[in-house]
Amino acid sequence: MTTLHIVPADGEPSEYELEVDSLVIGRSSRCDLAVADRCLSRQHIRIFKSDDEWLVEDMGSRNGTRVNGEMISGPTPISPGDVIDASMSRITFGGSTGDQPQQSSRSGTQTIFRAASEIISETEREFARPADSGTEELRQAAAQLKVLYDVHHALDQATTAEELLDHVLERVFVHLRPQHGAIFLKDEDNLVRASSRSLVTGTDEFPESTSLASEVIGKGLAALVQDTSTDVRFDRAESLIDAGVRTLVAAPLLTPEGAIGMIVLSSTLAARIFGESDMELLTVVASATGLRLRNLALAEEAAERKRFEQEVTLARRIQVALLPAETPQIAGLEVHGGNIPSRGVSGDYYQVVERPDTKEVALIIADVSGKGIGAALLTAYVDALVNAYLGENLEPAAIFNRISPQMNAKTPVESFATAFLGIFSVDTGALRYASAGHDPTLLIRSDDDVELLMPTGMPLGLMPEAVYSSSETFLEVGESLVLYTDGITEAANPEQEEFGRERLVEVCGAHRTESPKELARSIEKVVDSFVDGVPYHDDRTLVIVRRA
């Protein structure tokens, strides 16, 4: 009897007794003889008998076939002792080792791990084969296309990730006929069973296998295991063995960023034994599923981003309503105020309001902790408290002494605000003020001097027992107050150097004769030139009042 001695690229050598007149050899489990060599074509060579002569022919493989070192182009006669090189595997025709026990490579079990990306690329090439391919190949390609069309139709119908995974398992069960199946997704370092299905009543859910996941998800490999009980690689996979999993096929859910999960199908040996074609088909399905999941996640992120942008727009509209709609016209004063948020909504706030039945003007600027919508909400709370106590004609320190404990009691511990509150007498030029940890207000004198109005207490809401005091100063005609938030002084240039208070004082001194609006433009121009295109990381608010 003719014998083939086989030395595969992967695995141990074996011998095969040639009992038929035609034998197809390749890496596919559908071949008469499957050889563990990932570089072999699915159907690589055929050894056949014609008129009492044995011949070998290449079946259109990618890497070709050699006989005794010579590449063959058609059916080539072979004799005992001839060596056939197919890819990385070597087959000796009629050879016998004598010492090794004869075994058929088809009698053992098969375990295959292949890169999923390689399978997908190869499948695309096969679908692009010319029309003169063999009838059986065309039939198989058509059957695969029908399955993929069915799955893609199910994918298009799903509007949520949960629906998507349920649809995929349903279609996979129809075409691959497993007994059990599950889809697992990565959740940071954990593996989550997102969907499962079983045809066996009373069966526990599909077990999680970290050993399988490390290969399929971690390395992006498709897996085919024809018998877990006899494969040494699954000796420690107790979760699979205990659950009765004997034959399984698995594929990663691939995205451009990597595998985000896997599909696993299993069965008992008596009910179903999976083959390489099942692994290849599941790999393509899993890849399409991964991309669809990614697209659903991107669409959900886009919708969430749109909702957030709408909320920010609404918050900004509400916040703008809290700020002065226009520069107030107050006899004896020139006033300019402005606010530029860094994130759509601002944590800064200012007001310039006349106190009823008096010739006094209240000047308020505040900077709450944090940024964005949370800071805007806290700003609205500060505005409500300040305006409530201003109506009672309380002094600045008394107002802060009432606001601070309320903020401390009703807001999170990390929430606080720095603020400056001044009461200015238009007739006398007197300014009574309190500063709750705020950046020093600049008093620009007419004699080239710039005074700093320093804090008179800690930030509002920081400590329940905080106590504030007031101070007083005077403005002569032509002198100005510059109130600002640290978004201006902490603006940084490309070298991470901050603009700082000293530069602000210098700009204000150099432009002391300008109107408040002109001075604000000068400050903005100098700061913009300093940052040199670096985005501002904090809100910027500026209030300038000049005694006319």
PDB file of C-alpha atoms in Angstrom, residues 296-451:
ATOM      1  CA  LEU A 296     -23.700  52.579  16.756  1.00  0.00           C
ATOM      2  CA  ALA A 297     -21.399  53.800  19.523  1.00  0.00           C
ATOM      3  CA  LEU A 298     -20.163  56.675  17.343  1.00  0.00           C
ATOM      4  CA  ALA A 299     -23.738  57.624  16.456  1.00  0.00           C
ATOM      5  CA  GLU A 300     -24.698  57.553  20.127  1.00  0.00           C
ATOM      6  CA  GLU A 301     -21.678  59.691  20.997  1.00  0.00           C
ATOM      7  CA  ALA A 302     -22.616  62.172  18.268  1.00  0.00           C
ATOM      8  CA  ALA A 303     -26.197  62.352  19.549  1.00  0.00           C
ATOM      9  CA  GLU A 304     -24.972  62.808  23.111  1.00  0.00           C
ATOM     10  CA  ARG A 305     -22.554  65.496  21.975  1.00  0.00           C
ATOM     11  CA  LYS A 306     -25.387  67.280  20.168  1.00  0.00           C
ATOM     12  CA  ARG A 307     -27.575  67.120  23.276  1.00  0.00           C
ATOM     13  CA  PHE A 308     -24.714  68.466  25.358  1.00  0.00           C
ATOM     14  CA  GLU A 309     -24.114  71.305  22.909  1.00  0.00           C
ATOM     15  CA  GLN A 310     -27.802  72.183  23.078  1.00  0.00           C
ATOM     16  CA  GLU A 311     -27.629  72.202  26.876  1.00  0.00           C
ATOM     17  CA  VAL A 312     -24.543  74.421  26.771  1.00  0.00           C
ATOM     18  CA  THR A 313     -26.287  76.816  24.377  1.00  0.00           C
ATOM     19  CA  LEU A 314     -29.309  77.009  26.674  1.00  0.00           C
ATOM     20  CA  ALA A 315     -27.084  77.467  29.743  1.00  0.00           C
ATOM     21  CA  ARG A 316     -25.202  80.257  28.000  1.00  0.00           C
ATOM     22  CA  ARG A 317     -28.472  82.011  27.097  1.00  0.00           C
ATOM     23  CA  ILE A 318     -29.601  81.818  30.715  1.00  0.00           C
ATOM     24  CA  GLN A 319     -26.234  83.037  31.941  1.00  0.00           C
ATOM     25  CA  VAL A 320     -26.133  85.942  29.507  1.00  0.00           C
ATOM     26  CA  ALA A 321     -29.501  86.982  30.909  1.00  0.00           C
ATOM     27  CA  LEU A 322     -27.820  87.296  34.345  1.00  0.00           C
ATOM     28  CA  LEU A 323     -25.144  89.636  32.971  1.00  0.00           C
ATOM     29  CA  PRO A 324     -25.869  93.272  32.107  1.00  0.00           C
ATOM     30  CA  ALA A 325     -27.650  93.398  28.749  1.00  0.00           C
ATOM     31  CA  GLU A 326     -25.904  96.676  27.969  1.00  0.00           C
ATOM     32  CA  THR A 327     -23.404  99.011  29.587  1.00  0.00           C
ATOM     33  CA  PRO A 328     -25.307 100.989  32.228  1.00  0.00           C
ATOM     34  CA  GLN A 329     -25.479 104.778  31.749  1.00  0.00           C
ATOM     35  CA  ILE A 330     -24.764 106.333  35.140  1.00  0.00           C
ATOM     36  CA  ALA A 331     -24.271 110.062  35.566  1.00  0.00           C
ATOM     37  CA  GLY A 332     -20.757 110.786  36.778  1.00  0.00           C
ATOM     38  CA  LEU A 333     -19.355 107.404  35.712  1.00  0.00           C
ATOM     39  CA  GLU A 334     -17.980 105.750  32.576  1.00  0.00           C
ATOM     40  CA  VAL A 335     -18.516 101.959  32.682  1.00  0.00           C
ATOM     41  CA  HIS A 336     -17.408  98.999  30.562  1.00  0.00           C
ATOM     42  CA  GLY A 337     -17.960  95.299  31.301  1.00  0.00           C
ATOM     43  CA  GLY A 338     -17.456  92.081  29.365  1.00  0.00           C
ATOM     44  CA  ASN A 339     -17.224  88.318  29.775  1.00  0.00           C
ATOM     45  CA  ILE A 340     -15.584  85.733  27.457  1.00  0.00           C
ATOM     46  CA  PRO A 341     -16.172  82.080  28.458  1.00  0.00           C
ATOM     47  CA  SER A 342     -13.561  79.422  27.753  1.00  0.00           C
ATOM     48  CA  ARG A 343     -16.071  76.530  27.411  1.00  0.00           C
ATOM     49  CA  GLY A 344     -19.318  77.926  26.065  1.00  0.00           C
ATOM     50  CA  VAL A 345     -20.597  78.841  29.519  1.00  0.00           C
ATOM     51  CA  SER A 346     -18.685  80.756  32.142  1.00  0.00           C
ATOM     52  CA  GLY A 347     -17.910  80.512  35.832  1.00  0.00           C
ATOM     53  CA  ASP A 348     -17.449  84.292  35.949  1.00  0.00           C
ATOM     54  CA  TYR A 349     -20.113  86.860  36.796  1.00  0.00           C
ATOM     55  CA  TYR A 350     -20.324  90.633  37.087  1.00  0.00           C
ATOM     56  CA  GLN A 351     -22.893  93.355  37.727  1.00  0.00           C
ATOM     57  CA  VAL A 352     -22.895  97.150  37.818  1.00  0.00           C
ATOM     58  CA  VAL A 353     -26.197  98.312  39.343  1.00  0.00           C
ATOM     59  CA  GLU A 354     -27.531 101.479  40.902  1.00  0.00           C
ATOM     60  CA  ARG A 355     -28.850 101.039  44.436  1.00  0.00           C
ATOM     61  CA  PRO A 356     -32.441 102.261  44.695  1.00  0.00           C
ATOM     62  CA  ASP A 357     -33.143 105.605  46.389  1.00  0.00           C
ATOM     63  CA  THR A 358     -29.425 106.404  46.697  1.00  0.00           C
ATOM     64  CA  LYS A 359     -26.651 107.911  44.617  1.00  0.00           C
ATOM     65  CA  GLU A 360     -24.608 104.767  45.005  1.00  0.00           C
ATOM     66  CA  VAL A 361     -23.558 102.099  42.526  1.00  0.00           C
ATOM     67  CA  ALA A 362     -22.785  98.463  43.393  1.00  0.00           C
ATOM     68  CA  LEU A 363     -19.830  96.917  41.549  1.00  0.00           C
ATOM     69  CA  ILE A 364     -19.699  93.111  41.657  1.00  0.00           C
ATOM     70  CA  ILE A 365     -17.359  90.565  40.069  1.00  0.00           C
ATOM     71  CA  ALA A 366     -17.125  86.874  40.997  1.00  0.00           C
ATOM     72  CA  ASP A 367     -15.251  83.777  39.841  1.00  0.00           C
ATOM     73  CA  VAL A 368     -16.663  80.419  40.962  1.00  0.00           C
ATOM     74  CA  SER A 369     -14.636  77.205  41.184  1.00  0.00           C
ATOM     75  CA  GLY A 370     -14.663  74.878  38.209  1.00  0.00           C
ATOM     76  CA  LYS A 371     -15.694  75.438  34.622  1.00  0.00           C
ATOM     77  CA  GLY A 372     -18.558  74.640  32.294  1.00  0.00           C
ATOM     78  CA  ILE A 373     -22.198  74.013  33.198  1.00  0.00           C
ATOM     79  CA  GLY A 374     -21.528  73.194  36.871  1.00  0.00           C
ATOM     80  CA  ALA A 375     -19.737  76.510  37.337  1.00  0.00           C
ATOM     81  CA  ALA A 376     -22.551  78.338  35.527  1.00  0.00           C
ATOM     82  CA  LEU A 377     -25.117  76.871  37.942  1.00  0.00           C
ATOM     83  CA  LEU A 378     -23.071  78.020  40.930  1.00  0.00           C
ATOM     84  CA  THR A 379     -22.749  81.458  39.321  1.00  0.00           C
ATOM     85  CA  ALA A 380     -26.531  81.740  39.111  1.00  0.00           C
ATOM     86  CA  TYR A 381     -26.769  80.850  42.816  1.00  0.00           C
ATOM     87  CA  VAL A 382     -24.231  83.552  43.736  1.00  0.00           C
ATOM     88  CA  ASP A 383     -26.146  86.077  41.617  1.00  0.00           C
ATOM     89  CA  ALA A 384     -29.407  85.299  43.397  1.00  0.00           C
ATOM     90  CA  LEU A 385     -27.858  85.660  46.852  1.00  0.00           C
ATOM     91  CA  VAL A 386     -26.014  88.902  46.064  1.00  0.00           C
ATOM     92  CA  ASN A 387     -29.050  90.595  44.561  1.00  0.00           C
ATOM     93  CA  ALA A 388     -31.277  89.513  47.439  1.00  0.00           C
ATOM     94  CA  TYR A 389     -29.040  91.213  50.026  1.00  0.00           C
ATOM     95  CA  LEU A 390     -28.247  94.244  47.870  1.00  0.00           C
ATOM     96  CA  GLY A 391     -31.943  95.064  48.005  1.00  0.00           C
ATOM     97  CA  GLU A 392     -31.681  95.307  51.792  1.00  0.00           C
ATOM     98  CA  ASN A 393     -29.026  98.058  51.516  1.00  0.00           C
ATOM     99  CA  LEU A 394     -26.494  95.995  53.461  1.00  0.00           C
ATOM    100  CA  GLU A 395     -22.795  96.824  53.423  1.00  0.00           C
ATOM    101  CA  PRO A 396     -20.355  94.632  51.384  1.00  0.00           C
ATOM    102  CA  ALA A 397     -18.902  92.785  54.384  1.00  0.00           C
ATOM    103  CA  ALA A 398     -22.383  92.119  55.825  1.00  0.00           C
ATOM    104  CA  ILE A 399     -23.527  90.680  52.490  1.00  0.00           C
ATOM    105  CA  PHE A 400     -20.506  88.348  52.299  1.00  0.00           C
ATOM    106  CA  ASN A 401     -21.004  87.292  55.927  1.00  0.00           C
ATOM    107  CA  ARG A 402     -24.513  86.122  55.017  1.00  0.00           C
ATOM    108  CA  ILE A 403     -23.716  84.546  51.639  1.00  0.00           C
ATOM    109  CA  SER A 404     -20.669  82.479  52.627  1.00  0.00           C
ATOM    110  CA  PRO A 405     -22.278  80.193  55.261  1.00  0.00           C
ATOM    111  CA  GLN A 406     -25.254  79.534  52.975  1.00  0.00           C
ATOM    112  CA  MET A 407     -22.956  78.481  50.139  1.00  0.00           C
ATOM    113  CA  ASN A 408     -20.938  76.288  52.471  1.00  0.00           C
ATOM    114  CA  ALA A 409     -24.074  74.521  53.719  1.00  0.00           C
ATOM    115  CA  LYS A 410     -25.826  74.009  50.356  1.00  0.00           C
ATOM    116  CA  THR A 411     -23.056  73.324  47.844  1.00  0.00           C
ATOM    117  CA  PRO A 412     -20.423  70.559  47.548  1.00  0.00           C
ATOM    118  CA  VAL A 413     -17.260  70.988  49.567  1.00  0.00           C
ATOM    119  CA  GLU A 414     -15.220  71.734  46.442  1.00  0.00           C
ATOM    120  CA  SER A 415     -17.558  74.583  45.429  1.00  0.00           C
ATOM    121  CA  PHE A 416     -16.597  78.129  46.355  1.00  0.00           C
ATOM    122  CA  ALA A 417     -16.286  81.564  44.781  1.00  0.00           C
ATOM    123  CA  THR A 418     -13.928  84.485  44.904  1.00  0.00           C
ATOM    124  CA  ALA A 419     -15.704  87.851  44.685  1.00  0.00           C
ATOM    125  CA  PHE A 420     -15.283  91.608  44.946  1.00  0.00           C
ATOM    126  CA  LEU A 421     -18.206  93.816  46.018  1.00  0.00           C
ATOM    127  CA  GLY A 422     -17.847  97.584  46.109  1.00  0.00           C
ATOM    128  CA  ILE A 423     -20.364 100.329  46.903  1.00  0.00           C
ATOM    129  CA  PHE A 424     -19.341 103.529  45.112  1.00  0.00           C
ATOM    130  CA  SER A 425     -20.731 106.995  45.931  1.00  0.00           C
ATOM    131  CA  VAL A 426     -21.058 108.993  42.735  1.00  0.00           C
ATOM    132  CA  ASP A 427     -21.193 112.313  44.637  1.00  0.00           C
ATOM    133  CA  THR A 428     -18.206 111.862  46.953  1.00  0.00           C
ATOM    134  CA  GLY A 429     -16.091 109.292  45.103  1.00  0.00           C
ATOM    135  CA  ALA A 430     -16.011 107.098  48.235  1.00  0.00           C
ATOM    136  CA  LEU A 431     -15.685 103.339  47.682  1.00  0.00           C
ATOM    137  CA  ARG A 432     -16.598 100.870  50.452  1.00  0.00           C
ATOM    138  CA  TYR A 433     -15.634  97.348  49.475  1.00  0.00           C
ATOM    139  CA  ALA A 434     -15.064  93.759  50.580  1.00  0.00           C
ATOM    140  CA  SER A 435     -13.029  91.169  48.700  1.00  0.00           C
ATOM    141  CA  ALA A 436     -13.576  87.432  49.256  1.00  0.00           C
ATOM    142  CA  GLY A 437     -10.221  86.027  48.200  1.00  0.00           C
ATOM    143  CA  HIS A 438     -10.479  87.725  44.800  1.00  0.00           C
ATOM    144  CA  ASP A 439      -7.566  88.962  42.694  1.00  0.00           C
ATOM    145  CA  PRO A 440      -6.675  92.497  43.826  1.00  0.00           C
ATOM    146  CA  THR A 441      -8.753  95.175  42.129  1.00  0.00           C
ATOM    147  CA  LEU A 442      -6.597  97.866  40.476  1.00  0.00           C
ATOM    148  CA  LEU A 443      -7.167 101.516  41.369  1.00  0.00           C
ATOM    149  CA  ILE A 444      -5.492 103.612  38.662  1.00  0.00           C
ATOM    150  CA  ARG A 445      -4.545 106.967  40.096  1.00  0.00           C
ATOM    151  CA  SER A 446      -4.062 110.138  38.066  1.00  0.00           C
ATOM    152  CA  ASP A 447      -0.517 110.569  39.423  1.00  0.00           C
ATOM    153  CA  ASP A 448       0.897 107.493  37.633  1.00  0.00           C
ATOM    154  CA  ASP A 449       0.315 105.285  40.667  1.00  0.00           C
ATOM    155  CA  VAL A 450      -1.666 102.002  40.670  1.00  0.00           C
ATOM    156  CA  GLU A 451      -3.037 100.781  44.007  1.00  0.00           C
TER     157      GLU A 451
END
